[in-house]
């Protein structure tokens, strides 16, 4: 497996964190969607918001998985700081992204979430880039 030194767990213990590390393959999408839905249900999101969160996770994870370096790990992190759910998904990708924010998928993500971002840094421990996509979704009527 690829080493992802930049993806080590946060040491901040102020908020509970749900984190999953999973092989970056498309057959893992159902697990990732289910985890996102479970976290959203636990934090009392309504059905529409839960659907938005599941779709956003699907779009982000698919985007990262198809660009992932061979044998990469996908790291998904969920932090609920009322009234928002903060989601971060990271993996090692093979190429630098320069046009993602103009894509149709990005447009969909901006409609499904309250905020969305993509960050990349060179993978100093190996080849490619550590690519992280983050989004937030607020409880209905709270922002």
PDB file of C-alpha atoms in Angstrom:
ATOM      1  CA  UNK A   1       0.000   0.000   0.000  1.00  0.00           C
ATOM      2  CA  UNK A   2       1.060   3.550  -0.648  1.00  0.00           C
ATOM      3  CA  UNK A   3       2.269   5.477   2.365  1.00  0.00           C
ATOM      4  CA  UNK A   4       0.271   8.616   3.040  1.00  0.00           C
ATOM      5  CA  UNK A   5       2.282  10.452   5.644  1.00  0.00           C
ATOM      6  CA  UNK A   6       0.335  13.663   5.019  1.00  0.00           C
ATOM      7  CA  UNK A   7      -2.895  11.859   5.873  1.00  0.00           C
ATOM      8  CA  UNK A   8      -2.149  11.004   9.463  1.00  0.00           C
ATOM      9  CA  UNK A   9      -5.028  11.346  11.936  1.00  0.00           C
ATOM     10  CA  UNK A  10      -5.654  14.756  13.433  1.00  0.00           C
ATOM     11  CA  UNK A  11      -4.471  15.025  17.012  1.00  0.00           C
ATOM     12  CA  UNK A  12      -7.186  17.584  17.831  1.00  0.00           C
ATOM     13  CA  UNK A  13      -9.398  15.906  20.423  1.00  0.00           C
ATOM     14  CA  UNK A  14     -11.926  18.752  20.844  1.00  0.00           C
ATOM     15  CA  UNK A  15     -14.580  17.189  18.574  1.00  0.00           C
ATOM     16  CA  UNK A  16     -15.458  13.536  17.986  1.00  0.00           C
ATOM     17  CA  UNK A  17     -14.126  12.301  14.650  1.00  0.00           C
ATOM     18  CA  UNK A  18     -15.304   9.365  12.563  1.00  0.00           C
ATOM     19  CA  UNK A  19     -12.539   8.233  10.235  1.00  0.00           C
ATOM     20  CA  UNK A  20     -12.375   5.408   7.719  1.00  0.00           C
ATOM     21  CA  UNK A  21      -9.333   4.299   5.745  1.00  0.00           C
ATOM     22  CA  UNK A  22     -10.242   2.113   2.825  1.00  0.00           C
ATOM     23  CA  UNK A  23      -8.710   0.892  -0.424  1.00  0.00           C
ATOM     24  CA  UNK A  24      -9.247   3.521  -3.144  1.00  0.00           C
ATOM     25  CA  UNK A  25     -11.352   1.350  -5.451  1.00  0.00           C
ATOM     26  CA  UNK A  26     -14.804   1.876  -6.938  1.00  0.00           C
ATOM     27  CA  UNK A  27     -16.225  -1.235  -5.284  1.00  0.00           C
ATOM     28  CA  UNK A  28     -15.907   0.573  -1.921  1.00  0.00           C
ATOM     29  CA  UNK A  29     -18.379   3.356  -2.830  1.00  0.00           C
ATOM     30  CA  UNK A  30     -21.375   1.675  -1.209  1.00  0.00           C
ATOM     31  CA  UNK A  31     -19.515   1.507   2.117  1.00  0.00           C
ATOM     32  CA  UNK A  32     -18.567   5.175   1.874  1.00  0.00           C
ATOM     33  CA  UNK A  33     -22.139   6.261   1.066  1.00  0.00           C
ATOM     34  CA  UNK A  34     -23.494   4.150   3.927  1.00  0.00           C
ATOM     35  CA  UNK A  35     -21.018   5.643   6.396  1.00  0.00           C
ATOM     36  CA  UNK A  36     -21.886   9.185   5.282  1.00  0.00           C
ATOM     37  CA  UNK A  37     -25.610   8.462   5.689  1.00  0.00           C
ATOM     38  CA  UNK A  38     -25.078   6.886   9.114  1.00  0.00           C
ATOM     39  CA  UNK A  39     -23.124   9.879  10.416  1.00  0.00           C
ATOM     40  CA  UNK A  40     -25.742  12.297   9.032  1.00  0.00           C
ATOM     41  CA  UNK A  41     -28.601  10.306  10.591  1.00  0.00           C
ATOM     42  CA  UNK A  42     -26.786  10.205  13.941  1.00  0.00           C
ATOM     43  CA  UNK A  43     -26.495  14.012  13.879  1.00  0.00           C
ATOM     44  CA  UNK A  44     -30.222  14.471  13.080  1.00  0.00           C
ATOM     45  CA  UNK A  45     -29.981  15.726   9.499  1.00  0.00           C
ATOM     46  CA  UNK A  46     -33.275  15.636   7.605  1.00  0.00           C
ATOM     47  CA  UNK A  47     -33.854  13.202   4.728  1.00  0.00           C
ATOM     48  CA  UNK A  48     -33.066  15.758   2.017  1.00  0.00           C
ATOM     49  CA  UNK A  49     -29.757  16.699   3.648  1.00  0.00           C
ATOM     50  CA  UNK A  50     -28.860  13.027   4.112  1.00  0.00           C
ATOM     51  CA  UNK A  51     -29.468  12.439   0.397  1.00  0.00           C
ATOM     52  CA  UNK A  52     -27.311  15.477  -0.448  1.00  0.00           C
ATOM     53  CA  UNK A  53     -24.494  14.220   1.780  1.00  0.00           C
ATOM     54  CA  UNK A  54     -24.618  10.738   0.231  1.00  0.00           C
ATOM     55  CA  UNK A  55     -24.547  12.173  -3.307  1.00  0.00           C
ATOM     56  CA  UNK A  56     -21.692  14.537  -2.448  1.00  0.00           C
ATOM     57  CA  UNK A  57     -19.697  11.650  -0.953  1.00  0.00           C
ATOM     58  CA  UNK A  58     -20.351   9.566  -4.053  1.00  0.00           C
ATOM     59  CA  UNK A  59     -19.218  12.358  -6.383  1.00  0.00           C
ATOM     60  CA  UNK A  60     -16.096  13.216  -4.377  1.00  0.00           C
ATOM     61  CA  UNK A  61     -15.021   9.636  -3.768  1.00  0.00           C
ATOM     62  CA  UNK A  62     -15.564   8.660  -7.401  1.00  0.00           C
ATOM     63  CA  UNK A  63     -13.574  11.702  -8.518  1.00  0.00           C
ATOM     64  CA  UNK A  64     -10.660  10.784  -6.260  1.00  0.00           C
ATOM     65  CA  UNK A  65     -10.751   7.030  -6.829  1.00  0.00           C
ATOM     66  CA  UNK A  66     -10.531   7.246 -10.629  1.00  0.00           C
ATOM     67  CA  UNK A  67      -7.478   9.517 -10.230  1.00  0.00           C
ATOM     68  CA  UNK A  68      -5.853   7.576  -7.398  1.00  0.00           C
ATOM     69  CA  UNK A  69      -2.387   6.097  -7.669  1.00  0.00           C
ATOM     70  CA  UNK A  70      -2.309   2.275  -7.690  1.00  0.00           C
ATOM     71  CA  UNK A  71      -2.758   0.707  -4.246  1.00  0.00           C
ATOM     72  CA  UNK A  72      -3.747   4.041  -2.676  1.00  0.00           C
ATOM     73  CA  UNK A  73      -5.777   4.412   0.476  1.00  0.00           C
ATOM     74  CA  UNK A  74      -8.795   6.712   0.661  1.00  0.00           C
ATOM     75  CA  UNK A  75      -9.124   8.488   4.013  1.00  0.00           C
ATOM     76  CA  UNK A  76     -12.589   9.818   4.896  1.00  0.00           C
ATOM     77  CA  UNK A  77     -13.037  11.971   7.978  1.00  0.00           C
ATOM     78  CA  UNK A  78     -16.343  13.238   9.429  1.00  0.00           C
ATOM     79  CA  UNK A  79     -16.501  15.885  12.156  1.00  0.00           C
ATOM     80  CA  UNK A  80     -19.766  17.354  13.405  1.00  0.00           C
ATOM     81  CA  UNK A  81     -19.415  20.798  14.976  1.00  0.00           C
ATOM     82  CA  UNK A  82     -22.961  22.033  15.438  1.00  0.00           C
ATOM     83  CA  UNK A  83     -24.625  23.026  13.231  1.00  0.00           C
ATOM     84  CA  UNK A  84     -22.299  21.711  10.492  1.00  0.00           C
ATOM     85  CA  UNK A  85     -20.956  18.382   9.326  1.00  0.00           C
ATOM     86  CA  UNK A  86     -17.400  18.719   7.997  1.00  0.00           C
ATOM     87  CA  UNK A  87     -16.273  15.974   5.621  1.00  0.00           C
ATOM     88  CA  UNK A  88     -12.746  15.484   4.307  1.00  0.00           C
ATOM     89  CA  UNK A  89     -11.696  12.839   1.767  1.00  0.00           C
ATOM     90  CA  UNK A  90      -8.024  12.359   0.817  1.00  0.00           C
ATOM     91  CA  UNK A  91      -5.892  10.065  -1.297  1.00  0.00           C
ATOM     92  CA  UNK A  92      -2.749  10.045  -3.394  1.00  0.00           C
ATOM     93  CA  UNK A  93      -3.524  10.983  -6.990  1.00  0.00           C
ATOM     94  CA  UNK A  94      -1.267  10.681 -10.001  1.00  0.00           C
ATOM     95  CA  UNK A  95      -1.855  14.082 -11.607  1.00  0.00           C
ATOM     96  CA  UNK A  96      -2.250  17.698 -10.572  1.00  0.00           C
ATOM     97  CA  UNK A  97      -5.820  19.039 -10.901  1.00  0.00           C
ATOM     98  CA  UNK A  98      -6.183  22.370 -12.648  1.00  0.00           C
ATOM     99  CA  UNK A  99      -9.709  22.428 -14.066  1.00  0.00           C
ATOM    100  CA  UNK A 100     -11.859  20.635 -11.493  1.00  0.00           C
ATOM    101  CA  UNK A 101     -13.763  23.754 -10.452  1.00  0.00           C
ATOM    102  CA  UNK A 102     -15.087  24.220 -13.985  1.00  0.00           C
ATOM    103  CA  UNK A 103     -16.443  20.667 -14.303  1.00  0.00           C
ATOM    104  CA  UNK A 104     -20.069  19.570 -14.202  1.00  0.00           C
ATOM    105  CA  UNK A 105     -19.321  17.440 -11.140  1.00  0.00           C
ATOM    106  CA  UNK A 106     -17.999  20.499  -9.296  1.00  0.00           C
ATOM    107  CA  UNK A 107     -21.175  22.404 -10.163  1.00  0.00           C
ATOM    108  CA  UNK A 108     -23.261  19.570  -8.695  1.00  0.00           C
ATOM    109  CA  UNK A 109     -21.144  19.570  -5.533  1.00  0.00           C
ATOM    110  CA  UNK A 110     -21.681  23.305  -5.039  1.00  0.00           C
ATOM    111  CA  UNK A 111     -25.442  22.703  -5.208  1.00  0.00           C
ATOM    112  CA  UNK A 112     -25.395  19.754  -2.779  1.00  0.00           C
ATOM    113  CA  UNK A 113     -23.147  21.299  -0.125  1.00  0.00           C
ATOM    114  CA  UNK A 114     -22.711  24.558   1.753  1.00  0.00           C
ATOM    115  CA  UNK A 115     -19.010  24.747   0.933  1.00  0.00           C
ATOM    116  CA  UNK A 116     -16.584  22.688  -1.131  1.00  0.00           C
ATOM    117  CA  UNK A 117     -12.815  22.842  -1.601  1.00  0.00           C
ATOM    118  CA  UNK A 118      -9.999  20.924  -3.241  1.00  0.00           C
ATOM    119  CA  UNK A 119      -6.410  21.072  -1.998  1.00  0.00           C
ATOM    120  CA  UNK A 120      -3.329  19.399  -3.439  1.00  0.00           C
ATOM    121  CA  UNK A 121       0.236  19.149  -2.292  1.00  0.00           C
ATOM    122  CA  UNK A 122       3.149  17.239  -3.672  1.00  0.00           C
ATOM    123  CA  UNK A 123       3.556  13.845  -2.026  1.00  0.00           C
ATOM    124  CA  UNK A 124       6.997  14.231  -0.492  1.00  0.00           C
ATOM    125  CA  UNK A 125       7.036  10.576   0.567  1.00  0.00           C
ATOM    126  CA  UNK A 126       6.448   9.205  -2.912  1.00  0.00           C
ATOM    127  CA  UNK A 127       4.957   9.916  -6.297  1.00  0.00           C
ATOM    128  CA  UNK A 128       1.922  12.007  -7.171  1.00  0.00           C
ATOM    129  CA  UNK A 129      -0.051  14.421  -5.040  1.00  0.00           C
ATOM    130  CA  UNK A 130      -1.955  14.245  -1.777  1.00  0.00           C
ATOM    131  CA  UNK A 131      -5.383  15.408  -2.928  1.00  0.00           C
ATOM    132  CA  UNK A 132      -8.019  16.392  -0.383  1.00  0.00           C
ATOM    133  CA  UNK A 133     -11.604  17.379  -1.073  1.00  0.00           C
ATOM    134  CA  UNK A 134     -13.626  18.876   1.768  1.00  0.00           C
ATOM    135  CA  UNK A 135     -17.234  19.884   2.132  1.00  0.00           C
ATOM    136  CA  UNK A 136     -19.607  21.123   4.778  1.00  0.00           C
ATOM    137  CA  UNK A 137     -23.331  20.647   5.152  1.00  0.00           C
ATOM    138  CA  UNK A 138     -25.400  22.429   7.785  1.00  0.00           C
ATOM    139  CA  UNK A 139     -28.472  21.202   9.564  1.00  0.00           C
ATOM    140  CA  UNK A 140     -31.532  22.691   7.836  1.00  0.00           C
ATOM    141  CA  UNK A 141     -32.327  26.228   8.862  1.00  0.00           C
ATOM    142  CA  UNK A 142     -29.181  26.584  10.995  1.00  0.00           C
ATOM    143  CA  UNK A 143     -26.986  28.787   8.779  1.00  0.00           C
TER     144      UNK A 143
END
